Amino acid sequence: MRDYVYYPGCSLKGNSKHYEESILPVFKELGFPLEELEDWNCCGATAYFSIDDLMATAICGRNLSLAEKRQRNIMAPCAGCYLTLKKANKVLRENSEKARKINQALEKAGCPYHGGIEVKHPLEVLIEDIGLDLIKDKVRYKLKGLKVACYYGCQLVRPFTDFDDPDYPTSLDQLMETIGAQPVPYSAKTRCCGGSLTGTIEEVGKRLNFILLKEAKRRGADVIVTLCPLCQFNLEIFQDKMAKDYGEDVTMPILYFSQLMGLAFGLAKEDLGFNRSIIDLKPLWPKLTNGGIV
Amino acid sequence: MDIHRQVKYEEELDKTFLEEIKVLSGAEDLDRCIQCGTCSSSCPMSIYMDSPPRKIIAQVKNGFKEEALRSFTIWLCSSCYTCQVRCPAKIEITEVMYALKRKAIEEKVYPQKFPIPVLDKEMTNLIKNYGRNSELWLILRLYLKSRNPIGLLKMAPLGLKLMKTGRMSLKREAIKERKQLKDLLKFLKEAT
Ligand code: SF4
Ligand code: SF4
């Protein structure tokens, strides 16, 4: 079963519309148009698991059931949703008392799950199912000279994935090279952005993201490329305060890999959500449009 | 000056705590911790924690229930799983942190106005009722419940930027089958 149904999660319908706006046309261009999972519910994120483990797994089970009914695997672009759904999928397939209880409740509520689908992140789908060769064929404008720091964050690579390294993954770097950009060595690539802590304890969120930005600057990156809405948001929102609070200007645009892929594929930049950047992209545009025709 | 005893006598420790957290977290190897400190040195939040992860694991292992449950550490854990994938004893440390949060809420020893558990609770309530999270509503409820109007005001410039870029919606999101979700949670509750 290699067909996917798209699970947006709350962020891609909320503050990360530009992730959705870029990922849909990119997959369409690659010949894999995405359909949204009908009536999906929130994955519960880290919040629900902090309150009630059983319930949190059950609501994920409903999403898995909806996809299974349509005989499709789930593709979740938010790394948080990805981890949460994947974790639930693992638990529900186990031969345990917990799994039995939840599966029975799912069945009774009219959304039974039989353990028949996989959960994947678009990066995984791009690398493993679609393949870099096909992507290369689609590139019309190489993003030559654009230095990118590839930021994976935590939830995609830990602890349930085996498609890349949990500490120093390289799949996003390969993808960026394929579209002509130049990844810089970025040792902070899987250091946590703080997740929802930016919304609760500002000092923690600000400091963690300062560390990430500072390292990207030091490595000479023009932009940080992300694959998770929470990372993207967290890296952006405190930049204006950092110069004042920490005495160092680390201003840098934070873009989704799908936005850069769209540009390289020659899709209109107006249709890729660049207008939603909080950071001014003007200084970056000459670099983004530098590339020659392949 | 108040002088307090700084150590606990053995009979004051909770002998059942370790087993309880093992079951709650699924981290069956918890008592195989060798106190190497890999978790603490890997943890990006440890610079803010009162007890770094290594100490929390030691507390759980040895029955220091109060100390573990009242620690800020468990709320500062962002579930990044760094400690867990690096632990040489293969202990599911992140799951232990989750289990401690749940236990602290159950025993009502969590910091009631501290924004992190408040956020977790408010988000969970939104999902239970509507099936989806609505960012603006969540933020408003967070500041209301943690009684922090100044914090909300400080957020205003960011809110404006999000408005301007069309990234903040006033809409309350909801799924169609709200009844199914409620049934699911009800049936599960009955079974436990
Ligand atoms: S890394 Fe594992 S073994 Fe080492 S102190 Fe932490 S929990 Fe114990
Ligand atoms: S999962 Fe929690 S305790 Fe472990 S390294 Fe991450 S923040 Fe620290």
Short mmCIF file of N, CA and C in Angstrom, two decimals, chain B residues 37-179:
data_model
loop_
_atom_site.label_atom_id
_atom_site.label_comp_id
_atom_site.label_asym_id
_atom_site.label_seq_id
_atom_site.Cartn_x
_atom_site.Cartn_y
_atom_site.Cartn_z
N GLY B 37 24.62 9.50 33.63
CA GLY B 37 24.44 10.93 33.37
C GLY B 37 24.35 11.31 31.90
N THR B 38 24.32 10.31 31.03
CA THR B 38 24.19 10.61 29.60
C THR B 38 22.91 11.40 29.32
N CYS B 39 21.84 11.03 30.02
CA CYS B 39 20.56 11.72 29.81
C CYS B 39 20.68 13.20 30.17
N SER B 40 21.25 13.48 31.34
CA SER B 40 21.34 14.88 31.77
C SER B 40 22.21 15.71 30.83
N SER B 41 23.31 15.11 30.39
CA SER B 41 24.21 15.88 29.53
C SER B 41 23.65 16.05 28.13
N SER B 42 22.70 15.18 27.73
CA SER B 42 22.09 15.31 26.40
C SER B 42 20.88 16.22 26.40
N CYS B 43 20.31 16.43 27.56
CA CYS B 43 19.01 17.10 27.62
C CYS B 43 19.12 18.60 27.36
N PRO B 44 18.45 19.12 26.33
CA PRO B 44 18.55 20.54 26.02
C PRO B 44 17.87 21.42 27.07
N MET B 45 17.02 20.84 27.90
CA MET B 45 16.30 21.61 28.92
C MET B 45 16.99 21.58 30.27
N SER B 46 18.04 20.76 30.41
CA SER B 46 18.59 20.54 31.74
C SER B 46 19.12 21.83 32.37
N ILE B 47 19.48 22.82 31.52
CA ILE B 47 19.97 24.08 32.10
C ILE B 47 18.89 24.83 32.87
N TYR B 48 17.64 24.43 32.68
CA TYR B 48 16.55 25.08 33.42
C TYR B 48 15.94 24.20 34.51
N MET B 49 16.40 22.95 34.59
CA MET B 49 15.72 22.00 35.49
C MET B 49 16.22 22.09 36.92
N ASP B 50 15.33 21.84 37.89
CA ASP B 50 15.77 21.76 39.28
C ASP B 50 16.50 20.43 39.52
N SER B 51 15.97 19.35 38.96
CA SER B 51 16.69 18.08 39.00
C SER B 51 16.85 17.58 37.58
N PRO B 52 18.07 17.41 37.11
CA PRO B 52 18.23 16.89 35.75
C PRO B 52 17.71 15.45 35.65
N PRO B 53 17.50 14.96 34.42
CA PRO B 53 16.89 13.64 34.25
C PRO B 53 17.56 12.51 35.05
N ARG B 54 18.88 12.51 35.12
CA ARG B 54 19.56 11.43 35.86
C ARG B 54 19.06 11.37 37.30
N LYS B 55 18.89 12.55 37.89
CA LYS B 55 18.47 12.60 39.28
C LYS B 55 17.00 12.16 39.42
N ILE B 56 16.19 12.54 38.45
CA ILE B 56 14.79 12.12 38.48
C ILE B 56 14.70 10.59 38.44
N ILE B 57 15.50 9.99 37.56
CA ILE B 57 15.48 8.53 37.45
C ILE B 57 15.93 7.90 38.78
N ALA B 58 16.95 8.49 39.39
CA ALA B 58 17.41 7.98 40.69
C ALA B 58 16.32 8.12 41.74
N GLN B 59 15.61 9.23 41.70
CA GLN B 59 14.53 9.44 42.67
C GLN B 59 13.42 8.40 42.50
N VAL B 60 13.07 8.14 41.25
CA VAL B 60 12.01 7.17 41.00
C VAL B 60 12.48 5.78 41.46
N LYS B 61 13.70 5.46 41.10
CA LYS B 61 14.24 4.14 41.39
C LYS B 61 14.28 3.89 42.90
N ASN B 62 14.51 4.95 43.66
CA ASN B 62 14.71 4.75 45.09
C ASN B 62 13.54 5.21 45.96
N GLY B 63 12.42 5.53 45.33
CA GLY B 63 11.23 5.82 46.10
C GLY B 63 11.10 7.25 46.62
N PHE B 64 11.80 8.19 46.02
CA PHE B 64 11.64 9.60 46.41
C PHE B 64 10.46 10.20 45.63
N LYS B 65 9.28 9.75 46.00
CA LYS B 65 8.08 10.10 45.25
C LYS B 65 7.80 11.60 45.24
N GLU B 66 7.75 12.19 46.42
CA GLU B 66 7.46 13.62 46.55
C GLU B 66 8.38 14.46 45.67
N GLU B 67 9.68 14.17 45.81
CA GLU B 67 10.69 14.94 45.10
C GLU B 67 10.49 14.87 43.59
N ALA B 68 10.22 13.65 43.10
CA ALA B 68 10.06 13.47 41.66
C ALA B 68 8.79 14.15 41.16
N LEU B 69 7.70 13.97 41.89
CA LEU B 69 6.43 14.51 41.42
C LEU B 69 6.34 16.03 41.53
N ARG B 70 7.05 16.60 42.48
CA ARG B 70 6.98 18.05 42.65
C ARG B 70 8.05 18.81 41.87
N SER B 71 8.85 18.06 41.16
CA SER B 71 9.93 18.71 40.42
C SER B 71 9.41 19.45 39.18
N PHE B 72 10.05 20.58 38.87
CA PHE B 72 9.69 21.31 37.64
C PHE B 72 10.17 20.57 36.40
N THR B 73 11.16 19.72 36.63
CA THR B 73 11.78 18.99 35.51
C THR B 73 10.76 18.34 34.61
N ILE B 74 9.81 17.64 35.23
CA ILE B 74 8.88 16.86 34.42
C ILE B 74 8.07 17.77 33.49
N TRP B 75 7.81 19.00 33.94
CA TRP B 75 7.04 19.92 33.09
C TRP B 75 7.91 20.59 32.05
N LEU B 76 9.19 20.69 32.32
CA LEU B 76 10.10 21.30 31.34
C LEU B 76 10.51 20.32 30.25
N CYS B 77 10.31 19.05 30.50
CA CYS B 77 10.65 18.05 29.48
C CYS B 77 9.79 18.30 28.24
N SER B 78 10.45 18.48 27.10
CA SER B 78 9.73 18.80 25.87
C SER B 78 9.46 17.55 25.04
N SER B 79 9.75 16.38 25.61
CA SER B 79 9.56 15.10 24.91
C SER B 79 10.38 15.02 23.63
N CYS B 80 11.64 15.44 23.70
CA CYS B 80 12.46 15.44 22.49
C CYS B 80 13.15 14.10 22.27
N TYR B 81 13.07 13.21 23.23
CA TYR B 81 13.57 11.83 23.12
C TYR B 81 15.08 11.72 22.96
N THR B 82 15.83 12.79 23.17
CA THR B 82 17.29 12.69 23.03
C THR B 82 17.86 11.75 24.07
N CYS B 83 17.44 11.96 25.32
CA CYS B 83 17.95 11.12 26.40
C CYS B 83 17.63 9.65 26.13
N GLN B 84 16.40 9.43 25.70
CA GLN B 84 15.93 8.05 25.51
C GLN B 84 16.73 7.28 24.46
N VAL B 85 17.02 7.92 23.32
CA VAL B 85 17.76 7.18 22.30
C VAL B 85 19.24 7.01 22.66
N ARG B 86 19.72 7.81 23.61
CA ARG B 86 21.14 7.70 23.98
C ARG B 86 21.39 6.86 25.21
N CYS B 87 20.38 6.59 26.00
CA CYS B 87 20.58 5.88 27.27
C CYS B 87 21.19 4.50 27.04
N PRO B 88 22.36 4.23 27.63
CA PRO B 88 23.01 2.94 27.41
C PRO B 88 22.22 1.78 28.02
N ALA B 89 21.36 2.08 28.99
CA ALA B 89 20.56 1.01 29.60
C ALA B 89 19.21 0.88 28.90
N LYS B 90 19.03 1.63 27.81
CA LYS B 90 17.80 1.58 27.01
C LYS B 90 16.53 1.85 27.82
N ILE B 91 16.62 2.79 28.72
CA ILE B 91 15.45 3.14 29.52
C ILE B 91 14.61 4.17 28.77
N GLU B 92 13.30 3.96 28.74
CA GLU B 92 12.42 4.90 28.04
C GLU B 92 12.18 6.13 28.92
N ILE B 93 13.20 6.97 29.01
CA ILE B 93 13.18 8.10 29.95
C ILE B 93 12.04 9.07 29.63
N THR B 94 11.83 9.35 28.35
CA THR B 94 10.77 10.29 27.97
C THR B 94 9.41 9.78 28.44
N GLU B 95 9.20 8.47 28.32
CA GLU B 95 7.93 7.90 28.78
C GLU B 95 7.82 7.99 30.30
N VAL B 96 8.96 7.90 30.99
CA VAL B 96 8.94 8.07 32.45
C VAL B 96 8.50 9.49 32.80
N MET B 97 9.03 10.48 32.05
CA MET B 97 8.64 11.88 32.29
C MET B 97 7.12 12.06 32.08
N TYR B 98 6.61 11.46 31.01
CA TYR B 98 5.16 11.52 30.76
C TYR B 98 4.39 10.89 31.93
N ALA B 99 4.86 9.73 32.37
CA ALA B 99 4.16 9.03 33.45
C ALA B 99 4.16 9.88 34.73
N LEU B 100 5.27 10.56 34.99
CA LEU B 100 5.36 11.39 36.19
C LEU B 100 4.39 12.58 36.09
N LYS B 101 4.28 13.14 34.88
CA LYS B 101 3.31 14.24 34.70
C LYS B 101 1.90 13.75 35.03
N ARG B 102 1.56 12.60 34.48
CA ARG B 102 0.20 12.08 34.71
C ARG B 102 -0.03 11.79 36.18
N LYS B 103 0.99 11.24 36.83
CA LYS B 103 0.87 10.92 38.25
C LYS B 103 0.73 12.20 39.08
N ALA B 104 1.51 13.22 38.71
CA ALA B 104 1.46 14.48 39.45
C ALA B 104 0.08 15.13 39.32
N ILE B 105 -0.52 15.02 38.14
CA ILE B 105 -1.85 15.56 37.95
C ILE B 105 -2.87 14.77 38.75
N GLU B 106 -2.73 13.44 38.68
CA GLU B 106 -3.66 12.57 39.41
C GLU B 106 -3.61 12.87 40.91
N GLU B 107 -2.41 13.08 41.44
CA GLU B 107 -2.28 13.33 42.87
C GLU B 107 -2.39 14.80 43.23
N LYS B 108 -2.70 15.60 42.22
CA LYS B 108 -2.90 17.05 42.40
C LYS B 108 -1.70 17.74 43.07
N VAL B 109 -0.50 17.30 42.73
CA VAL B 109 0.67 17.98 43.29
C VAL B 109 1.38 18.80 42.22
N TYR B 110 0.75 18.95 41.08
CA TYR B 110 1.40 19.75 40.04
C TYR B 110 1.18 21.24 40.33
N PRO B 111 2.08 22.09 39.84
CA PRO B 111 1.94 23.53 40.09
C PRO B 111 0.73 24.09 39.32
N GLN B 112 -0.34 24.43 40.04
CA GLN B 112 -1.65 24.70 39.42
C GLN B 112 -1.68 25.87 38.45
N LYS B 113 -0.90 26.91 38.71
CA LYS B 113 -0.96 28.05 37.79
C LYS B 113 0.23 28.08 36.83
N PHE B 114 1.08 27.11 36.96
CA PHE B 114 2.24 27.02 36.09
C PHE B 114 1.72 26.76 34.67
N PRO B 115 2.16 27.57 33.69
CA PRO B 115 1.50 27.52 32.38
C PRO B 115 1.60 26.18 31.64
N ILE B 116 2.60 25.36 31.92
CA ILE B 116 2.75 24.15 31.10
C ILE B 116 1.62 23.13 31.34
N PRO B 117 1.39 22.72 32.61
CA PRO B 117 0.25 21.82 32.80
C PRO B 117 -1.08 22.46 32.42
N VAL B 118 -1.19 23.78 32.60
CA VAL B 118 -2.44 24.46 32.21
C VAL B 118 -2.66 24.30 30.71
N LEU B 119 -1.60 24.52 29.93
CA LEU B 119 -1.70 24.37 28.48
C LEU B 119 -2.12 22.95 28.11
N ASP B 120 -1.47 21.97 28.73
CA ASP B 120 -1.80 20.57 28.45
C ASP B 120 -3.28 20.30 28.71
N LYS B 121 -3.75 20.79 29.84
CA LYS B 121 -5.15 20.55 30.22
C LYS B 121 -6.11 21.25 29.27
N GLU B 122 -5.82 22.51 28.97
CA GLU B 122 -6.74 23.27 28.12
C GLU B 122 -6.80 22.68 26.72
N MET B 123 -5.64 22.27 26.22
CA MET B 123 -5.63 21.71 24.87
C MET B 123 -6.40 20.39 24.85
N THR B 124 -6.19 19.59 25.87
CA THR B 124 -6.91 18.32 25.96
C THR B 124 -8.42 18.55 25.98
N ASN B 125 -8.86 19.56 26.73
CA ASN B 125 -10.29 19.86 26.79
C ASN B 125 -10.84 20.28 25.44
N LEU B 126 -10.08 21.12 24.74
CA LEU B 126 -10.52 21.54 23.40
C LEU B 126 -10.70 20.32 22.50
N ILE B 127 -9.74 19.42 22.55
CA ILE B 127 -9.80 18.24 21.67
C ILE B 127 -10.97 17.35 22.04
N LYS B 128 -11.16 17.13 23.35
CA LYS B 128 -12.28 16.30 23.81
C LYS B 128 -13.60 16.84 23.28
N ASN B 129 -13.76 18.15 23.34
CA ASN B 129 -15.04 18.75 22.98
C ASN B 129 -15.23 18.98 21.49
N TYR B 130 -14.16 19.34 20.80
CA TYR B 130 -14.31 19.73 19.39
C TYR B 130 -13.55 18.82 18.43
N GLY B 131 -12.65 18.00 18.95
CA GLY B 131 -11.89 17.12 18.07
C GLY B 131 -10.69 17.81 17.44
N ARG B 132 -10.65 19.13 17.55
CA ARG B 132 -9.50 19.86 17.01
C ARG B 132 -9.09 20.98 17.93
N ASN B 133 -7.88 21.43 17.72
CA ASN B 133 -7.33 22.53 18.50
C ASN B 133 -7.52 23.82 17.71
N SER B 134 -7.89 24.89 18.39
CA SER B 134 -7.96 26.20 17.73
C SER B 134 -6.96 27.09 18.45
N GLU B 135 -5.90 27.47 17.72
CA GLU B 135 -4.75 28.10 18.36
C GLU B 135 -5.10 29.32 19.20
N LEU B 136 -5.89 30.22 18.62
CA LEU B 136 -6.21 31.46 19.33
C LEU B 136 -6.97 31.17 20.63
N TRP B 137 -7.94 30.27 20.53
CA TRP B 137 -8.74 29.92 21.71
C TRP B 137 -7.86 29.32 22.78
N LEU B 138 -6.93 28.50 22.35
CA LEU B 138 -6.04 27.84 23.30
C LEU B 138 -5.20 28.88 24.04
N ILE B 139 -4.64 29.82 23.28
CA ILE B 139 -3.79 30.84 23.89
C ILE B 139 -4.59 31.69 24.88
N LEU B 140 -5.80 32.07 24.48
CA LEU B 140 -6.64 32.88 25.37
C LEU B 140 -6.94 32.14 26.67
N ARG B 141 -7.28 30.89 26.56
CA ARG B 141 -7.61 30.10 27.75
C ARG B 141 -6.37 29.89 28.62
N LEU B 142 -5.24 29.73 27.96
CA LEU B 142 -3.99 29.53 28.70
C LEU B 142 -3.71 30.73 29.61
N TYR B 143 -3.82 31.94 29.05
CA TYR B 143 -3.50 33.13 29.85
C TYR B 143 -4.56 33.41 30.89
N LEU B 144 -5.80 33.05 30.57
CA LEU B 144 -6.88 33.21 31.53
C LEU B 144 -6.65 32.31 32.73
N LYS B 145 -6.39 31.04 32.44
CA LYS B 145 -6.28 30.04 33.50
C LYS B 145 -5.00 30.19 34.31
N SER B 146 -3.94 30.67 33.68
CA SER B 146 -2.72 30.83 34.47
C SER B 146 -2.66 32.25 35.04
N ARG B 147 -3.79 32.98 34.94
CA ARG B 147 -3.92 34.33 35.51
C ARG B 147 -2.73 35.20 35.16
N ASN B 148 -2.56 35.40 33.88
CA ASN B 148 -1.38 36.14 33.45
C ASN B 148 -1.75 37.13 32.33
N PRO B 149 -2.54 38.19 32.68
CA PRO B 149 -2.97 39.14 31.66
C PRO B 149 -1.80 39.90 31.04
N ILE B 150 -0.75 40.13 31.84
CA ILE B 150 0.41 40.86 31.32
C ILE B 150 1.07 40.05 30.21
N GLY B 151 1.15 38.74 30.45
CA GLY B 151 1.72 37.85 29.45
C GLY B 151 0.96 37.94 28.14
N LEU B 152 -0.36 38.04 28.26
CA LEU B 152 -1.20 38.12 27.07
C LEU B 152 -0.91 39.41 26.31
N LEU B 153 -0.77 40.50 27.07
CA LEU B 153 -0.46 41.79 26.43
C LEU B 153 0.86 41.75 25.70
N LYS B 154 1.82 41.08 26.33
CA LYS B 154 3.14 40.97 25.71
C LYS B 154 3.08 40.21 24.39
N MET B 155 2.08 39.36 24.27
CA MET B 155 1.94 38.55 23.05
C MET B 155 1.34 39.36 21.90
N ALA B 156 0.80 40.55 22.22
CA ALA B 156 0.05 41.30 21.21
C ALA B 156 0.85 41.59 19.93
N PRO B 157 2.11 42.04 20.04
CA PRO B 157 2.85 42.33 18.80
C PRO B 157 3.00 41.08 17.92
N LEU B 158 3.22 39.93 18.55
CA LEU B 158 3.32 38.69 17.78
C LEU B 158 1.98 38.37 17.12
N GLY B 159 0.91 38.55 17.90
CA GLY B 159 -0.43 38.31 17.37
C GLY B 159 -0.68 39.15 16.13
N LEU B 160 -0.23 40.40 16.18
CA LEU B 160 -0.41 41.30 15.04
C LEU B 160 0.32 40.79 13.80
N LYS B 161 1.55 40.34 14.03
CA LYS B 161 2.34 39.82 12.90
C LYS B 161 1.66 38.61 12.29
N LEU B 162 1.12 37.76 13.16
CA LEU B 162 0.45 36.56 12.66
C LEU B 162 -0.82 36.94 11.90
N MET B 163 -1.52 37.96 12.41
CA MET B 163 -2.71 38.47 11.72
C MET B 163 -2.34 38.94 10.32
N LYS B 164 -1.29 39.78 10.29
CA LYS B 164 -0.87 40.40 9.03
C LYS B 164 -0.49 39.37 7.97
N THR B 165 0.10 38.26 8.42
CA THR B 165 0.52 37.24 7.47
C THR B 165 -0.55 36.16 7.29
N GLY B 166 -1.73 36.44 7.84
CA GLY B 166 -2.84 35.51 7.67
C GLY B 166 -2.63 34.18 8.37
N ARG B 167 -1.89 34.23 9.46
CA ARG B 167 -1.58 32.98 10.15
C ARG B 167 -2.34 32.81 11.45
N MET B 168 -3.29 33.72 11.70
CA MET B 168 -4.09 33.53 12.90
C MET B 168 -5.56 33.52 12.49
N SER B 169 -6.23 32.50 12.93
CA SER B 169 -7.63 32.39 12.54
C SER B 169 -8.50 32.53 13.78
N LEU B 170 -9.63 33.19 13.62
CA LEU B 170 -10.54 33.39 14.75
C LEU B 170 -11.56 32.26 14.83
N LYS B 171 -11.51 31.41 13.83
CA LYS B 171 -12.50 30.36 13.71
C LYS B 171 -12.29 29.27 14.76
N ARG B 172 -13.38 28.77 15.27
CA ARG B 172 -13.27 27.62 16.16
C ARG B 172 -13.35 26.36 15.31
N GLU B 173 -12.28 25.58 15.30
CA GLU B 173 -12.23 24.38 14.48
C GLU B 173 -12.98 23.25 15.18
N ALA B 174 -13.63 22.42 14.39
CA ALA B 174 -14.32 21.26 14.97
C ALA B 174 -14.48 20.17 13.92
N ILE B 175 -14.55 18.94 14.38
CA ILE B 175 -14.80 17.85 13.44
C ILE B 175 -16.31 17.64 13.31
N LYS B 176 -16.71 16.87 12.29
CA LYS B 176 -18.14 16.62 12.11
C LYS B 176 -18.63 15.58 13.10
N GLU B 177 -17.87 14.51 13.26
CA GLU B 177 -18.31 13.40 14.11
C GLU B 177 -17.90 13.61 15.56
N ARG B 178 -18.36 14.70 16.13
CA ARG B 178 -18.00 14.95 17.53
C ARG B 178 -18.57 13.88 18.45
N LYS B 179 -19.73 13.36 18.05
CA LYS B 179 -20.37 12.35 18.88
C LYS B 179 -19.52 11.06 18.90
#
